[in-house]
CSV table of N, CA and C in Angstrom, one decimal:
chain,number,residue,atom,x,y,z
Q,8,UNK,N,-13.4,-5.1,-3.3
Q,8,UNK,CA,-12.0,-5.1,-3.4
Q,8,UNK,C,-11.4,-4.9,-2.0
Q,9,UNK,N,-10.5,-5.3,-1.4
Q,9,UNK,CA,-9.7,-5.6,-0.3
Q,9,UNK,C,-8.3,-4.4,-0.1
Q,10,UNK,N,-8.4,-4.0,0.9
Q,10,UNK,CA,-7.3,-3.4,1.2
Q,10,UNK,C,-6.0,-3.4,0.3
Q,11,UNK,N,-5.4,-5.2,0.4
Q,11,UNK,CA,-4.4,-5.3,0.2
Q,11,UNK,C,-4.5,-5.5,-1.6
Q,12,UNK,N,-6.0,-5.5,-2.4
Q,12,UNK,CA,-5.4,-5.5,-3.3
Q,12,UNK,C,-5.3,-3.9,-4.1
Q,13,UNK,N,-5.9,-2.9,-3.4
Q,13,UNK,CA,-5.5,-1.4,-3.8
Q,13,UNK,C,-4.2,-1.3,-3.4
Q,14,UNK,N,-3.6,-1.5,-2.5
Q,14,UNK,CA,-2.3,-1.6,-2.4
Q,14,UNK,C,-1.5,-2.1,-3.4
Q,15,UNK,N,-1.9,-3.6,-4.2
Q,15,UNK,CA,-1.2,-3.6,-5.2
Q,15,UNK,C,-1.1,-2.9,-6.2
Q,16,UNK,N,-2.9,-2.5,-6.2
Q,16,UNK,CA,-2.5,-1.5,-7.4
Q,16,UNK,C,-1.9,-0.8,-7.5
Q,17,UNK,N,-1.6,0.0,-6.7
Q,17,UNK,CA,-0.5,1.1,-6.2
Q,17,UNK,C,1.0,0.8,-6.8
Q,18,UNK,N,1.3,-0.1,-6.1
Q,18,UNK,CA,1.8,-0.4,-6.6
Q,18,UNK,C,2.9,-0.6,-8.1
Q,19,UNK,N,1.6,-1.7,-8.5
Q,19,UNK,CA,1.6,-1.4,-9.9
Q,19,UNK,C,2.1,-0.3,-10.4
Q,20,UNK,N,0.9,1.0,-10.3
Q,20,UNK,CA,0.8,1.9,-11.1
Q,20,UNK,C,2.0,2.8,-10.7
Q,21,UNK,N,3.0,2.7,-9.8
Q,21,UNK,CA,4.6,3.3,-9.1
Q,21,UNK,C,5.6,1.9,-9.8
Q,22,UNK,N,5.3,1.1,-10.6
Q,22,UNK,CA,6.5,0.1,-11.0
Q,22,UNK,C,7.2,0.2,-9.7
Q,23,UNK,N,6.6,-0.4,-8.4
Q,23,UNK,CA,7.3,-0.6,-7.0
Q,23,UNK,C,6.8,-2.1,-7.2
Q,24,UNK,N,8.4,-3.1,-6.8
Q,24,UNK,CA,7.8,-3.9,-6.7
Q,24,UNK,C,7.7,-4.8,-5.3
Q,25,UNK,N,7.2,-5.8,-5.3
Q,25,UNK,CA,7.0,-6.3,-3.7
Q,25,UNK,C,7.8,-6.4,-3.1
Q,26,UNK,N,9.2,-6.6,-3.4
Q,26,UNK,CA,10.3,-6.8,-2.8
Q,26,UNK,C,10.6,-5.6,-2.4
Q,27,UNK,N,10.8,-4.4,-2.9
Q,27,UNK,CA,11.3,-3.0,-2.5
Q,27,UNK,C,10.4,-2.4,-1.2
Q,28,UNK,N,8.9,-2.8,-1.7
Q,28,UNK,CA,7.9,-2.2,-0.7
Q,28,UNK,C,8.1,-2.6,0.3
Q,29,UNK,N,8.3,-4.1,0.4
Q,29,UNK,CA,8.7,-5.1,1.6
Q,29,UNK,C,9.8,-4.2,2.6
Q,30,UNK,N,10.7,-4.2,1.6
Q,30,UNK,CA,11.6,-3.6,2.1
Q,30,UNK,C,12.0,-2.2,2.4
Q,31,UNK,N,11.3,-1.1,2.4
Q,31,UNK,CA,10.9,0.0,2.3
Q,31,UNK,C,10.0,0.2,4.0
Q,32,UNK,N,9.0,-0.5,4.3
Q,32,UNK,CA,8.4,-0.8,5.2
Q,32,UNK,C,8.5,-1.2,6.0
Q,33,UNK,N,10.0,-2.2,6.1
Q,33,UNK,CA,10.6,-2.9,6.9
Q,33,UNK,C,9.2,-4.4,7.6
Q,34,UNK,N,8.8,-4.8,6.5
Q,34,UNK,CA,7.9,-6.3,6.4
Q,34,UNK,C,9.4,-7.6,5.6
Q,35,UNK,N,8.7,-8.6,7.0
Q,35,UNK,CA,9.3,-9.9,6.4
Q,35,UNK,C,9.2,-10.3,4.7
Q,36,UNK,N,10.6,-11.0,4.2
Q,36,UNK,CA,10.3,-11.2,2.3
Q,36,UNK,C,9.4,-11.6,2.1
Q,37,UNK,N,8.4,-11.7,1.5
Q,37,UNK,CA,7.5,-12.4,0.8
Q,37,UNK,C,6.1,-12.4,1.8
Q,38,UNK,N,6.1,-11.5,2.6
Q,38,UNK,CA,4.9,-10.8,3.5
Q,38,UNK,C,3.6,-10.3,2.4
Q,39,UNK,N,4.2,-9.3,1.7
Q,39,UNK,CA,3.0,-8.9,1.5
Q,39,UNK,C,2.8,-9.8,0.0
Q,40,UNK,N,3.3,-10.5,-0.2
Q,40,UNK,CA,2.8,-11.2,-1.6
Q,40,UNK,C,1.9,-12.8,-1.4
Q,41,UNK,N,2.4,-12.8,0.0
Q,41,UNK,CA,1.5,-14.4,0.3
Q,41,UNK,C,0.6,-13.1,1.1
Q,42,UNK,N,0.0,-12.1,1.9
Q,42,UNK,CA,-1.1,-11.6,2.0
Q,42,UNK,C,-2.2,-11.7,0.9
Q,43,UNK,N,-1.2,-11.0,-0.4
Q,43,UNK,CA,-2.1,-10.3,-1.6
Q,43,UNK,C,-2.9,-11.8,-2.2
Q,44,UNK,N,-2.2,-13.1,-1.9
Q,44,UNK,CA,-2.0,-14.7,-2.5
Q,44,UNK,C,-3.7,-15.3,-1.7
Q,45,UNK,N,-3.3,-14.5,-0.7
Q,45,UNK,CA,-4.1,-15.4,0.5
Q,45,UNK,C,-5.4,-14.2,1.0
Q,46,UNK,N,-5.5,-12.8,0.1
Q,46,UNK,CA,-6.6,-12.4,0.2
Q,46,UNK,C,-6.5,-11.6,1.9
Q,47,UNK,N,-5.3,-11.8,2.1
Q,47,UNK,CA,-5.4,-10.9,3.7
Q,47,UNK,C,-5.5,-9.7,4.3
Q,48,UNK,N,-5.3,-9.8,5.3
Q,48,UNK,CA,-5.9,-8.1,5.9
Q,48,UNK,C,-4.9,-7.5,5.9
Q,49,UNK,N,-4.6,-6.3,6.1
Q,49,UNK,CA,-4.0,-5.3,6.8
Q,49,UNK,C,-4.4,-4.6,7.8
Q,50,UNK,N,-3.3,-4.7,8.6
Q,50,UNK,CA,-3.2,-4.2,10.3
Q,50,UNK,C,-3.2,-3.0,10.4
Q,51,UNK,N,-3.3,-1.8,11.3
Q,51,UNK,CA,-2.9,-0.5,11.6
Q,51,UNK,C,-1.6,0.1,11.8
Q,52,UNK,N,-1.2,-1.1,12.1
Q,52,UNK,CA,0.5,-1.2,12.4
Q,52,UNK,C,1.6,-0.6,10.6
Q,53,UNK,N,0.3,-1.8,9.8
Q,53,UNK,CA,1.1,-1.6,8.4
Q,53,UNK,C,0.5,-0.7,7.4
Q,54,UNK,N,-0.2,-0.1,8.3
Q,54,UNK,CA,-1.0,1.3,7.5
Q,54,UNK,C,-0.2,2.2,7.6
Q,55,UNK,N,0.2,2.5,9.1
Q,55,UNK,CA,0.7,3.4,9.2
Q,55,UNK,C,2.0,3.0,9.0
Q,56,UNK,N,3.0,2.6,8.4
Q,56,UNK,CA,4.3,2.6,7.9
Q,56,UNK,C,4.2,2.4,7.0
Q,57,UNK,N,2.8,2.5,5.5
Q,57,UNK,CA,2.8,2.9,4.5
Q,57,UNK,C,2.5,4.0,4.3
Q,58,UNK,N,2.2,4.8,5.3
Q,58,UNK,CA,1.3,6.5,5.2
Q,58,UNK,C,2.8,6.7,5.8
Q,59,UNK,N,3.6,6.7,6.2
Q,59,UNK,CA,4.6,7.1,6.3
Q,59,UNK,C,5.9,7.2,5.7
Q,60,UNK,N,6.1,6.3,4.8
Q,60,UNK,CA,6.7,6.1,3.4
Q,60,UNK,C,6.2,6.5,2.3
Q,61,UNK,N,4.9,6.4,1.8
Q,61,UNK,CA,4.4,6.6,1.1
Q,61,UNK,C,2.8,7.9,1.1
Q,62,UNK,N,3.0,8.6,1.3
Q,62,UNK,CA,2.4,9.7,1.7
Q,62,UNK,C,1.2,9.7,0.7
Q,63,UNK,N,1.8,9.9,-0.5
Q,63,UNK,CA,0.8,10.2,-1.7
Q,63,UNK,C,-0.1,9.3,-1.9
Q,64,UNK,N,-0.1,8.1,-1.2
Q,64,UNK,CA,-0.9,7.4,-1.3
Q,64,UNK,C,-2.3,7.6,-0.1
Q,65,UNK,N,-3.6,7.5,-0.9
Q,65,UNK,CA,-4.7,8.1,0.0
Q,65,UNK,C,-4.8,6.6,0.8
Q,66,UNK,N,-4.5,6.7,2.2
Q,66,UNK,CA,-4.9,6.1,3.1
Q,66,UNK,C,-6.2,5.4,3.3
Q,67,UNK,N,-7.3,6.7,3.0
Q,67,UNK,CA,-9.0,6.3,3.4
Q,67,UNK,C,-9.1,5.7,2.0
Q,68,UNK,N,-8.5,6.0,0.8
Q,68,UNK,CA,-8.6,5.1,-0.4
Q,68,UNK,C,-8.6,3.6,-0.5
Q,69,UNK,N,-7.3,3.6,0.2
Q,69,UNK,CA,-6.6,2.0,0.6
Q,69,UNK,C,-8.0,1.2,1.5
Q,70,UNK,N,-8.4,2.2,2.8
Q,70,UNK,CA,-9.4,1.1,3.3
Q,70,UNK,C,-10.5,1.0,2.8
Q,71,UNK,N,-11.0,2.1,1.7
Q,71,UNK,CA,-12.7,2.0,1.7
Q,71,UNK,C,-13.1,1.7,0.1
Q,72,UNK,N,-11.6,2.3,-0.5
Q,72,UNK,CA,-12.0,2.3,-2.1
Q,72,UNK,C,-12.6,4.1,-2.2
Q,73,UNK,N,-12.9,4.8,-1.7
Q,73,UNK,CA,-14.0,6.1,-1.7
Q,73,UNK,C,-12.3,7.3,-2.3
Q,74,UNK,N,-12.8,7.9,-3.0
Q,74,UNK,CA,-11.9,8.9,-3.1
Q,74,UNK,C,-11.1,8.6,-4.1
Q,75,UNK,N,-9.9,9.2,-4.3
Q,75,UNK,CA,-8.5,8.7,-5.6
Q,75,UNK,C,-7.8,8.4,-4.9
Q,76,UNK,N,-7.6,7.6,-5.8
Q,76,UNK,CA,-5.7,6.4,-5.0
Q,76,UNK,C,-4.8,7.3,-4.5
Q,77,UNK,N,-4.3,8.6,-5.0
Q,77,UNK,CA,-3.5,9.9,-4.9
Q,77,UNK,C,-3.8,10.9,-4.5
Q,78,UNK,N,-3.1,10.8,-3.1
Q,78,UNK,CA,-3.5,12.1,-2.3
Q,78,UNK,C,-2.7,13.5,-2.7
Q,79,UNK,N,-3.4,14.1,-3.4
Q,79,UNK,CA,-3.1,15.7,-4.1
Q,79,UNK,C,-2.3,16.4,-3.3
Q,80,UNK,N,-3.1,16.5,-1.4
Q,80,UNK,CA,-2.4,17.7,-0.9
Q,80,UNK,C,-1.0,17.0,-0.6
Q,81,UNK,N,-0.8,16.0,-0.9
Q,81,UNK,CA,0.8,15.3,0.1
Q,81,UNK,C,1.7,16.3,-0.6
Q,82,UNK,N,2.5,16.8,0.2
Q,82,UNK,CA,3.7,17.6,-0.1
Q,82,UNK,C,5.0,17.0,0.0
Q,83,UNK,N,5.3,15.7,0.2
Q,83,UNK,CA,6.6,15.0,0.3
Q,83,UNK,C,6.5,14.3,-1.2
């Protein structure tokens, strides 16, 4: 499984949907849904303005699969 589709799951499982995240992250419309379409990467650029919005979300999760989607210690 692929970066961007743990991402969706994430997604998913926060009822966030593409449009908001897009927009939350400040990514062009329909960015991450022709990624998720097209099987694509994620940059460091867009890692880190999801770890920055989205905290609870386990980062090393997102790139490796290893660990739980939800990072426990996040405090925000």
């Amino acid at each position: 499984m692929k970066p961007i589709e743990r991402i969706s799951m994430y997604l998913q499982y926060r009822s966030i949907t593409p449009h908001s995240f897009e927009k939350k992250i400040v990514l062009s419309n329909g960015y991450f849904s022709k990624q998720l379409k097209n099987q694509g990467s994620v940059g460091s650029d867009i890692l880190i303005k999801i770890h920055a919005q989205y905290p609870e979300l386990n980062i090393l999760w997102v790139l490796t699969g290893e660990g739980q989607m939800l990072d426990r210690k996040s405090t925000r």
